[in-house]
PDB file of C-alpha atoms in Angstrom:
ATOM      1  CA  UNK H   1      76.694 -21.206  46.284  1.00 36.00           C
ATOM      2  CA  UNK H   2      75.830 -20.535  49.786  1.00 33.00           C
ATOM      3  CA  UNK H   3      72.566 -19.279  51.105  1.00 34.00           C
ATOM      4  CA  UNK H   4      74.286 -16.966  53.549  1.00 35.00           C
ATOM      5  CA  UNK H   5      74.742 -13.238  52.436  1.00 37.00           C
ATOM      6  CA  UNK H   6      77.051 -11.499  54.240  1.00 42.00           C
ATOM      7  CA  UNK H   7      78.158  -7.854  53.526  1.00 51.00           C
ATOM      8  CA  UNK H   8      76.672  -6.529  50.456  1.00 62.00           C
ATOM      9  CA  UNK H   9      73.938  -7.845  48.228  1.00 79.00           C
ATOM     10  CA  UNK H  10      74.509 -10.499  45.747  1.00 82.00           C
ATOM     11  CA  UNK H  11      72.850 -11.720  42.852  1.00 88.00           C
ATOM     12  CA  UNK H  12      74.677 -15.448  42.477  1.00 85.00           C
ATOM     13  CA  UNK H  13      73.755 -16.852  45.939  1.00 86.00           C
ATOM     14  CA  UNK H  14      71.284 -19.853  46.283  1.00 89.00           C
ATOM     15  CA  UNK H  15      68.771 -16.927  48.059  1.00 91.00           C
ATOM     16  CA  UNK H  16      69.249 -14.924  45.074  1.00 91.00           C
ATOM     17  CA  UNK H  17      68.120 -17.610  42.766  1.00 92.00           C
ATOM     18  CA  UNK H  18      65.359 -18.947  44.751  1.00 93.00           C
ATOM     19  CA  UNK H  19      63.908 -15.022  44.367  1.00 93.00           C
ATOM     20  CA  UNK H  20      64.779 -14.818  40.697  1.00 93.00           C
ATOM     21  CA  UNK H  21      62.686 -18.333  40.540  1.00 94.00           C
ATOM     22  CA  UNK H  22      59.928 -16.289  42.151  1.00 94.00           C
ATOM     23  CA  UNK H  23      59.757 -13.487  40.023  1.00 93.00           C
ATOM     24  CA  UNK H  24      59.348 -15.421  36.711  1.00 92.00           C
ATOM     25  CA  UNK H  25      56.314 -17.061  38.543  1.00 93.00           C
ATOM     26  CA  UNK H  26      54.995 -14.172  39.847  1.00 93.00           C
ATOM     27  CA  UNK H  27      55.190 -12.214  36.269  1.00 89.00           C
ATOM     28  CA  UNK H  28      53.966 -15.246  33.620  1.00 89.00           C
ATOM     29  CA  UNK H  29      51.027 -15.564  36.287  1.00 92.00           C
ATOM     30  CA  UNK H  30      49.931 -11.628  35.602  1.00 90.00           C
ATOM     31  CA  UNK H  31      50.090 -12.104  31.682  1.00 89.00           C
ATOM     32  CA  UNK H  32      47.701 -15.416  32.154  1.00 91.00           C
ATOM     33  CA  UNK H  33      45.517 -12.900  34.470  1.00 91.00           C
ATOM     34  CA  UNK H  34      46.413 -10.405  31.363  1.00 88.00           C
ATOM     35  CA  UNK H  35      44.485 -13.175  28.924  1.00 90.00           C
ATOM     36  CA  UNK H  36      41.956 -14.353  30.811  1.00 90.00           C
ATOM     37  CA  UNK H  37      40.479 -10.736  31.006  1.00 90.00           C
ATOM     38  CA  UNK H  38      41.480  -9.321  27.658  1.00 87.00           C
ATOM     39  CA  UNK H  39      38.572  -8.320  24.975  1.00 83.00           C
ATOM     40  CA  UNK H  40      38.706  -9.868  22.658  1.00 82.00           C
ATOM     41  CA  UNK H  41      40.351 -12.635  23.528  1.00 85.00           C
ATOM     42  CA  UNK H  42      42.949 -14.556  21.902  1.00 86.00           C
ATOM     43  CA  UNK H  43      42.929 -18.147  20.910  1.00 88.00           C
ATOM     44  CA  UNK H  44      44.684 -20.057  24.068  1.00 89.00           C
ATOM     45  CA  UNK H  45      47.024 -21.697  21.328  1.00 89.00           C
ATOM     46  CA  UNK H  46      47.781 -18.882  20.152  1.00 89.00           C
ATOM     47  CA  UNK H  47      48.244 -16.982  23.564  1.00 89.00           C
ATOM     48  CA  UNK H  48      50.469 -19.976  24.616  1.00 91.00           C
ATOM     49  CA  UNK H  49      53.042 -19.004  21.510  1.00 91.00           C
ATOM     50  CA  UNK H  50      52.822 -15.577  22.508  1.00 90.00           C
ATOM     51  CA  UNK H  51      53.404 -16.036  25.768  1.00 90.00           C
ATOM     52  CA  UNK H  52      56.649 -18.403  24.471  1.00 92.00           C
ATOM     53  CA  UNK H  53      57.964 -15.120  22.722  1.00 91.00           C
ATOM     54  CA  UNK H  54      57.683 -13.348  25.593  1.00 90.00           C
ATOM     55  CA  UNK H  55      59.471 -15.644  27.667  1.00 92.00           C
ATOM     56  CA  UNK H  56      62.156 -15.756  25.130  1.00 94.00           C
ATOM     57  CA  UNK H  57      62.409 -11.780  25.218  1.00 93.00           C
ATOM     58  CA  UNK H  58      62.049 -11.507  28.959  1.00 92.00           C
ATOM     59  CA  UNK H  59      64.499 -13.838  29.584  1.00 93.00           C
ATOM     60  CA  UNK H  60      67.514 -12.554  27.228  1.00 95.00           C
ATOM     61  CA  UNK H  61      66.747  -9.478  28.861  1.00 94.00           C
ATOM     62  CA  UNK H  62      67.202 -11.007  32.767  1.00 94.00           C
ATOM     63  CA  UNK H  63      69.902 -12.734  31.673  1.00 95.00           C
ATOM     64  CA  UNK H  64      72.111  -9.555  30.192  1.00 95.00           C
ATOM     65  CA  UNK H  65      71.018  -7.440  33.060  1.00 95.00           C
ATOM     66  CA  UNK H  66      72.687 -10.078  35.584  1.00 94.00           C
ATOM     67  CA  UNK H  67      75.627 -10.092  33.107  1.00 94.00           C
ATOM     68  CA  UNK H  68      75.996  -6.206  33.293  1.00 93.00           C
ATOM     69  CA  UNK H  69      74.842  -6.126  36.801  1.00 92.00           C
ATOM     70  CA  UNK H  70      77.825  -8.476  38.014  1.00 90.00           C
ATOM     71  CA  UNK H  71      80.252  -7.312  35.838  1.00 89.00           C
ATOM     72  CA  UNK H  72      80.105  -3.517  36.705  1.00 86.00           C
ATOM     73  CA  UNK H  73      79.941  -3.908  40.772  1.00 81.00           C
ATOM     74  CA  UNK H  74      82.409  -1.899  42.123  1.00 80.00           C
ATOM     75  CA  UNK H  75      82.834  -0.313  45.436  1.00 75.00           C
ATOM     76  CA  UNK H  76      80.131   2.627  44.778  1.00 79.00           C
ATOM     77  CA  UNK H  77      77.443   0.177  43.793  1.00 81.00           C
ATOM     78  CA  UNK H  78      76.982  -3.648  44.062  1.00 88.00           C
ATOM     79  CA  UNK H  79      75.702  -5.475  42.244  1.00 90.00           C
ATOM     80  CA  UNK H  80      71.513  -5.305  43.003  1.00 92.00           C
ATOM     81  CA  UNK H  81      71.808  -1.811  42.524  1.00 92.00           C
ATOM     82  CA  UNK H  82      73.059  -2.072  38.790  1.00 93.00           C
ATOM     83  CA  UNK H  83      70.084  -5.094  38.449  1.00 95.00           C
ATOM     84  CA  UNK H  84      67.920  -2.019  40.445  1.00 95.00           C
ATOM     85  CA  UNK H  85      68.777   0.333  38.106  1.00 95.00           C
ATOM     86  CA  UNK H  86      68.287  -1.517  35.059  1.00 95.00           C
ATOM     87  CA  UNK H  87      64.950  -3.244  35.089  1.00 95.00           C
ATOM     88  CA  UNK H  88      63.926   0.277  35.916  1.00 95.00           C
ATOM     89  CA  UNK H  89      65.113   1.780  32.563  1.00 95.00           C
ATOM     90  CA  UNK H  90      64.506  -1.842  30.655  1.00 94.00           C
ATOM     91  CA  UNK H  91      60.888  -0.867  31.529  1.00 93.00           C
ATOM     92  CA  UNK H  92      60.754   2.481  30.481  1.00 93.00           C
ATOM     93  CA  UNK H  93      63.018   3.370  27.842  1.00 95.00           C
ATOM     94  CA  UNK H  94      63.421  -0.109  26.853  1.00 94.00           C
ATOM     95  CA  UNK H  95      59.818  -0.627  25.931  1.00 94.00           C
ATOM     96  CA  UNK H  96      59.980   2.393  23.782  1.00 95.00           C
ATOM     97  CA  UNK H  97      62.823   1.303  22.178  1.00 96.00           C
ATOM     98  CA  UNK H  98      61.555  -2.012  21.347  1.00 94.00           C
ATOM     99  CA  UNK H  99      58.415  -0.766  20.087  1.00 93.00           C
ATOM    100  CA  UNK H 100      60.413   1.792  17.124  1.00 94.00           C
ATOM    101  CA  UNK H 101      62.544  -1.247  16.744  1.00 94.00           C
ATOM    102  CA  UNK H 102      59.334  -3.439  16.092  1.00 91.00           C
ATOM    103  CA  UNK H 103      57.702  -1.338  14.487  1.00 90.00           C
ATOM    104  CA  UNK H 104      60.798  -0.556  11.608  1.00 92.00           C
ATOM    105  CA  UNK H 105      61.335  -4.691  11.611  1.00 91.00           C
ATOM    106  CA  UNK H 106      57.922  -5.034  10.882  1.00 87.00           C
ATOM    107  CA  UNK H 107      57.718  -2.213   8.115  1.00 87.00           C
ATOM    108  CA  UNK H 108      60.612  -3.833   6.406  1.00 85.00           C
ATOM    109  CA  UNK H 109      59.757  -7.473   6.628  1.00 81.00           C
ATOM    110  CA  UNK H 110      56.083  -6.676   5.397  1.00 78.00           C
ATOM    111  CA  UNK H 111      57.411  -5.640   2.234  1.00 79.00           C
ATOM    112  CA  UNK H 112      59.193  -9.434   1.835  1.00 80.00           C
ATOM    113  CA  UNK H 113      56.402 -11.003   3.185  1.00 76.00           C
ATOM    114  CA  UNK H 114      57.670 -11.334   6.843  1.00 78.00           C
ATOM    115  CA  UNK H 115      55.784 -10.730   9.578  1.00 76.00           C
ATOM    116  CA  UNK H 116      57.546 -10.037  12.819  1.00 81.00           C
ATOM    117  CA  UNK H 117      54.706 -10.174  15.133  1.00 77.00           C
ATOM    118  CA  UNK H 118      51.002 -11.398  15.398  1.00 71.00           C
ATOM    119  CA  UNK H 119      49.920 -13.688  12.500  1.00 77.00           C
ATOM    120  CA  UNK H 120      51.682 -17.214  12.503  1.00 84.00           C
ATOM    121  CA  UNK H 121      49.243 -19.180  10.126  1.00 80.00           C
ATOM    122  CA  UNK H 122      46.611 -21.174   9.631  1.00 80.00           C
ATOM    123  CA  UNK H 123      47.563 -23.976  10.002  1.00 86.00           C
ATOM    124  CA  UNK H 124      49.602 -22.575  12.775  1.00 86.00           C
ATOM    125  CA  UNK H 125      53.629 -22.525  11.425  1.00 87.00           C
ATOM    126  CA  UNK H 126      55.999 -23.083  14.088  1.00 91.00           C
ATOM    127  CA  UNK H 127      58.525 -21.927  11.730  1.00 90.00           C
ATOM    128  CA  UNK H 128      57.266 -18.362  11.545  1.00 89.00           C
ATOM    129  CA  UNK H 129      57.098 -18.382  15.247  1.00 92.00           C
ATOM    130  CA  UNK H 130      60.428 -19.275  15.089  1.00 93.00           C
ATOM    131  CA  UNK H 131      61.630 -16.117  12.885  1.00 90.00           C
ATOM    132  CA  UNK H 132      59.439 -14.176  15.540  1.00 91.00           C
ATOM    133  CA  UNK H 133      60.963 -15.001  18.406  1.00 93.00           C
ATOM    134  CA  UNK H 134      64.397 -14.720  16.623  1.00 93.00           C
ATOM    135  CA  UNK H 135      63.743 -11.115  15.458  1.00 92.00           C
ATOM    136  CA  UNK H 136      62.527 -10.440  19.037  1.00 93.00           C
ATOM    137  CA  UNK H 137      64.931 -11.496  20.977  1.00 95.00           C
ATOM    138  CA  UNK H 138      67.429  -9.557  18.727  1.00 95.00           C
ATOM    139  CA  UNK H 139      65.378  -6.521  19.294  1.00 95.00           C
ATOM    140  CA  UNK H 140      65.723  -7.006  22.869  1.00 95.00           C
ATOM    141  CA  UNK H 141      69.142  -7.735  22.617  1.00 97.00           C
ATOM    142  CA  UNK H 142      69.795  -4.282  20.706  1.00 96.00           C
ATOM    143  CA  UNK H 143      67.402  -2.568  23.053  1.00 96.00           C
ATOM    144  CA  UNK H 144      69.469  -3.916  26.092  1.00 96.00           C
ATOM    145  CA  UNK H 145      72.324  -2.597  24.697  1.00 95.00           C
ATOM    146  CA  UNK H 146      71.494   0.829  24.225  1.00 96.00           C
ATOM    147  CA  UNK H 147      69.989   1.361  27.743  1.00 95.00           C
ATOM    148  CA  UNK H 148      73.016  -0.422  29.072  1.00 94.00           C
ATOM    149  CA  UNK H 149      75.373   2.412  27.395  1.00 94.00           C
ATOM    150  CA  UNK H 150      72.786   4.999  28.627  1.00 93.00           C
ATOM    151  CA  UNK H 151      73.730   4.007  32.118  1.00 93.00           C
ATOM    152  CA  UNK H 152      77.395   3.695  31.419  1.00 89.00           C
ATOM    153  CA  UNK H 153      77.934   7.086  30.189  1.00 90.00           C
ATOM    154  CA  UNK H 154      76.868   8.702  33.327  1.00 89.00           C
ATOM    155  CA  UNK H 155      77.583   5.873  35.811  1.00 90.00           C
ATOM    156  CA  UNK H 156      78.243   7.656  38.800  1.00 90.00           C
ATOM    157  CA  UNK H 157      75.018   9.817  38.565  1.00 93.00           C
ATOM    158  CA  UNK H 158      73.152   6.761  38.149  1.00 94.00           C
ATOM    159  CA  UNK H 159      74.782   4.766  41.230  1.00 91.00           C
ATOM    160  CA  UNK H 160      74.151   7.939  43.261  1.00 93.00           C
ATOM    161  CA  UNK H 161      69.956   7.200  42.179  1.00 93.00           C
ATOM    162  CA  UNK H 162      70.660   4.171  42.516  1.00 92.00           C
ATOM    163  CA  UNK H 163      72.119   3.871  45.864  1.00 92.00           C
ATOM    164  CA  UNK H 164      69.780   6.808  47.104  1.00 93.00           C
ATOM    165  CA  UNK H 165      66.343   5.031  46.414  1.00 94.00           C
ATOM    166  CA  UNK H 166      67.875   1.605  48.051  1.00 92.00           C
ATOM    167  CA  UNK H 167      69.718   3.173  51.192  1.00 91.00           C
ATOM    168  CA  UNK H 168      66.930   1.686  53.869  1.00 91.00           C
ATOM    169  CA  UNK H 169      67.876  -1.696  53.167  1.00 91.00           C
ATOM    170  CA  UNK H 170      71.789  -0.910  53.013  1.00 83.00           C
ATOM    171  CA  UNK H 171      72.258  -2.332  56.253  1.00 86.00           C
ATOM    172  CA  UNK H 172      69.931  -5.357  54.873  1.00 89.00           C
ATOM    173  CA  UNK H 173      71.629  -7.549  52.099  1.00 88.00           C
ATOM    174  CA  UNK H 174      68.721  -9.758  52.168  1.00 90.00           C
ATOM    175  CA  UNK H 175      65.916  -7.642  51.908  1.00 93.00           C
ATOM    176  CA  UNK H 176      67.379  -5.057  49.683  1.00 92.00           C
ATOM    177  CA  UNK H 177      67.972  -8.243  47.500  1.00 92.00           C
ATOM    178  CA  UNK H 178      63.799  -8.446  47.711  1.00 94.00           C
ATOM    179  CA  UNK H 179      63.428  -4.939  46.960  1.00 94.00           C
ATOM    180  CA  UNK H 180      65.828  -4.609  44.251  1.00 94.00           C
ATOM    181  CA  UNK H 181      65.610  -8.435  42.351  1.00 93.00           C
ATOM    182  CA  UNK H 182      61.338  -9.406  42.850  1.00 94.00           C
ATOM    183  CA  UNK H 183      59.446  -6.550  44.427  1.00 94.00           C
ATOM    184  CA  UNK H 184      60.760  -3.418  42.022  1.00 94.00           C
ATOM    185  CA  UNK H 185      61.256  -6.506  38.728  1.00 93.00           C
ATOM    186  CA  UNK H 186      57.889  -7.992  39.414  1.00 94.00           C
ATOM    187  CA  UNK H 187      56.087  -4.014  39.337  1.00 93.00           C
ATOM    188  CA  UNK H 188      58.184  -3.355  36.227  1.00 93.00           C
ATOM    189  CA  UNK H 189      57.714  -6.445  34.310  1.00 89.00           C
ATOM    190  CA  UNK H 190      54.097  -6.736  34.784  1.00 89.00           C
ATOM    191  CA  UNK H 191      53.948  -3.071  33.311  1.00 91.00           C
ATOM    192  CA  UNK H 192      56.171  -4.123  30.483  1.00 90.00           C
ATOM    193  CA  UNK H 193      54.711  -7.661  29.707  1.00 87.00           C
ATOM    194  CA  UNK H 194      51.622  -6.170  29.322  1.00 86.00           C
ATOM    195  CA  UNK H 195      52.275  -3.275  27.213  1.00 89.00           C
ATOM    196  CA  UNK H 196      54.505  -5.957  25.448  1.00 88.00           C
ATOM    197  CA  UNK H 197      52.113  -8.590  24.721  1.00 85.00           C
ATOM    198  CA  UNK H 198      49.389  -6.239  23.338  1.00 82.00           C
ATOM    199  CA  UNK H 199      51.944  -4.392  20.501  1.00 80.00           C
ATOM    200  CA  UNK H 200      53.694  -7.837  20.087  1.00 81.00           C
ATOM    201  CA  UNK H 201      49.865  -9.118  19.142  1.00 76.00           C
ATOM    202  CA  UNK H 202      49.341  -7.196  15.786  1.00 58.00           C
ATOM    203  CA  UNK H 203      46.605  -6.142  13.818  1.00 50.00           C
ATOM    204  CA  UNK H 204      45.938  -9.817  12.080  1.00 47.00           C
ATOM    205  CA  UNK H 205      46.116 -11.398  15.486  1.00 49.00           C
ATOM    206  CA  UNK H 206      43.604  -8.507  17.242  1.00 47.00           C
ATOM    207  CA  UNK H 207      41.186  -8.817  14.336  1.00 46.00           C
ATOM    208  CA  UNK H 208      41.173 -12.586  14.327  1.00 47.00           C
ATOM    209  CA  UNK H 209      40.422 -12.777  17.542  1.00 47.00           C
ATOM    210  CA  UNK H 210      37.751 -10.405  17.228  1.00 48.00           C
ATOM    211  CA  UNK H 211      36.025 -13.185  14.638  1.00 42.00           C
ATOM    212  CA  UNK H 212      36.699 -15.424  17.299  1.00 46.00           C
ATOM    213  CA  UNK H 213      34.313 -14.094  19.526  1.00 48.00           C
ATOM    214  CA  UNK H 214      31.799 -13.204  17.255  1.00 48.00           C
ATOM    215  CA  UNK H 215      31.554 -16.804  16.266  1.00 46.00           C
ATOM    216  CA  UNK H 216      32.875 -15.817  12.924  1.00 41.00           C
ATOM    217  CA  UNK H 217      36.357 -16.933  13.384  1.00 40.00           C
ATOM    218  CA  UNK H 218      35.368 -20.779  12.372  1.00 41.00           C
ATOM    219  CA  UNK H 219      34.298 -19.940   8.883  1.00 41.00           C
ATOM    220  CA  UNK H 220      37.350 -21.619   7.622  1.00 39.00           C
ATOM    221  CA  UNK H 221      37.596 -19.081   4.537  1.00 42.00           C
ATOM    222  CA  UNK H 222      37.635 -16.045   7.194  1.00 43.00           C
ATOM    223  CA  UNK H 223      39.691 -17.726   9.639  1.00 44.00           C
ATOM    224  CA  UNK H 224      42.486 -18.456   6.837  1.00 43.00           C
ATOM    225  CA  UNK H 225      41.998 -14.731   5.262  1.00 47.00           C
ATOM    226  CA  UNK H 226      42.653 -13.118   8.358  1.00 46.00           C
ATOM    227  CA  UNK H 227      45.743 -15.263   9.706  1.00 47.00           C
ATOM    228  CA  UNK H 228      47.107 -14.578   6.133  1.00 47.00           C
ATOM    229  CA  UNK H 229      46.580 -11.332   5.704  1.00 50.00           C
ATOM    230  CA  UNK H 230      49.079  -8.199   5.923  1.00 50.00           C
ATOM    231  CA  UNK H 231      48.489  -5.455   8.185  1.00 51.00           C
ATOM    232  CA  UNK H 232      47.967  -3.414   5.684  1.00 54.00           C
ATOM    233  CA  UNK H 233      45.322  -5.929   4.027  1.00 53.00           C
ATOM    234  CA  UNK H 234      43.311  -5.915   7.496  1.00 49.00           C
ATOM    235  CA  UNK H 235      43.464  -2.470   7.741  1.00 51.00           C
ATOM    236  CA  UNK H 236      41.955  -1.980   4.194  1.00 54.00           C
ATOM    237  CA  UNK H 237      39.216  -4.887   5.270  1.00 49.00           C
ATOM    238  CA  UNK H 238      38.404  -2.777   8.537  1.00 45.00           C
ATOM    239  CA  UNK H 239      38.157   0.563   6.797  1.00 48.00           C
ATOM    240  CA  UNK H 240      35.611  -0.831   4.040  1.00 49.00           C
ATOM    241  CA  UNK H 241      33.371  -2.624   6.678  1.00 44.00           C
ATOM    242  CA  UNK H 242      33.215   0.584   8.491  1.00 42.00           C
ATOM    243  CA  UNK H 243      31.999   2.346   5.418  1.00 48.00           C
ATOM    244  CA  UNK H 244      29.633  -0.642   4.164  1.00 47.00           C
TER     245      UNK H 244
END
């Protein structure tokens, strides 16, 4: 791989990788700013597994749009304008789409005593972590795929967008590399981490950490009641204390 870009913009040069190196930086280091102002706040263990999931989800999604990016350059669009284009719609419709699709994986595994998101034990199971970042990153995956045939049923109306909103830096492989692979990723991803991280969290997780800060959370026989308990079970638990 060369450093030089010459001609249109690329997303396998050295440059390119060096800014992709960037971005994941740049985006983990808002979702630590995310945590270290969040009420209430998590445990950092468990933050650091959530973050783990995330990193998991965010980069199966990176990785596809590169795939699909590369593989449907043509001579209307290069490559960073497909990337362009599809953090853009990851980050929008995407988010919505993983949300439905979390929240009908979580409805169904609650029923067999699977939870897809928030609670991972007490003591802390990597194993269920495990099955969460597998159902996750085949959300993703699914999600991915859908916005990627929303853009490929109307490609040339989207490479027109797409072409329209990057035309100053045309002239500019290197900078419209900036614009369209950190800048325009790094707004988008901090928007979607964070929406992300807080429905990825659950109930259990939420209302531990609420013990947590009320000094409650190290009564071992709370602690282990809420990390155990359903959704449903906290919500009940909530419900009655408000009434109490």
């Amino acid at each position: 791989m060369s450093i030089t870009i010459e001609g249109d913009c690329h997303l396998n040069s050295s440059f390119s990788c060096l800014i992709q190196f960037l971005l994941a930086i740049f985006a983990f280091s808002s979702l630590i700013y995310k945590y270290s102002v969040e009420e209430p706040q998590r445990p950092f263990r468990i933050f650091q597994l959530d973050a783990g999931k995330m990193a998991i989800g965010g980069g199966t999604s990176h990785i596809l749009n590169l795939v699909f990016s590369m593989a449907w350059s043509d001579k209307s669009a290069n490559p960073c304008v497909w990337f362009f284009l599809g953090v853009i719609v990851d980050s929008t419709v995407g988010i919505f789409l993983c949300y439905v699709l979390l929240e009908v994986a979580e409805c169904y595994g609650a029923k067999r005593g699977i939870h897809v998101r928030g609670s991972y034990g007490d003591p802390i199971s990597m194993q269920r972590w495990g099955v969460q970042c597998f159902f996750w990153a085949g959300i993703v995956i699914l999600s991915k795929l859908l916005t990627t045939m929303m853009l490929y049923v109307d490609a040339g109306w989207w490479t027109k967008i797409g072409n329209s909103m990057l035309s100053p830096w045309e002239k500019m492989p290197r900078m419209e590399l900036v614009v369209a692979v950190l800048i325009t990723p790094f707004m988008c991803n901090v928007f979607a981490f964070w929406v992300m991280d807080s429905f990825l969290q659950g109930l259990v997780e939420i209302g531990a950490a609420k013990y947590h800060n009320n000094n409650k959370y190290h009564n071992s026989k709370v602690h282990d009641s809420l990390l155990s308990a359903t959704p449903e079970q906290l919500e009940t638990e909530e419900q009655d204390s408000l009434l109490s």
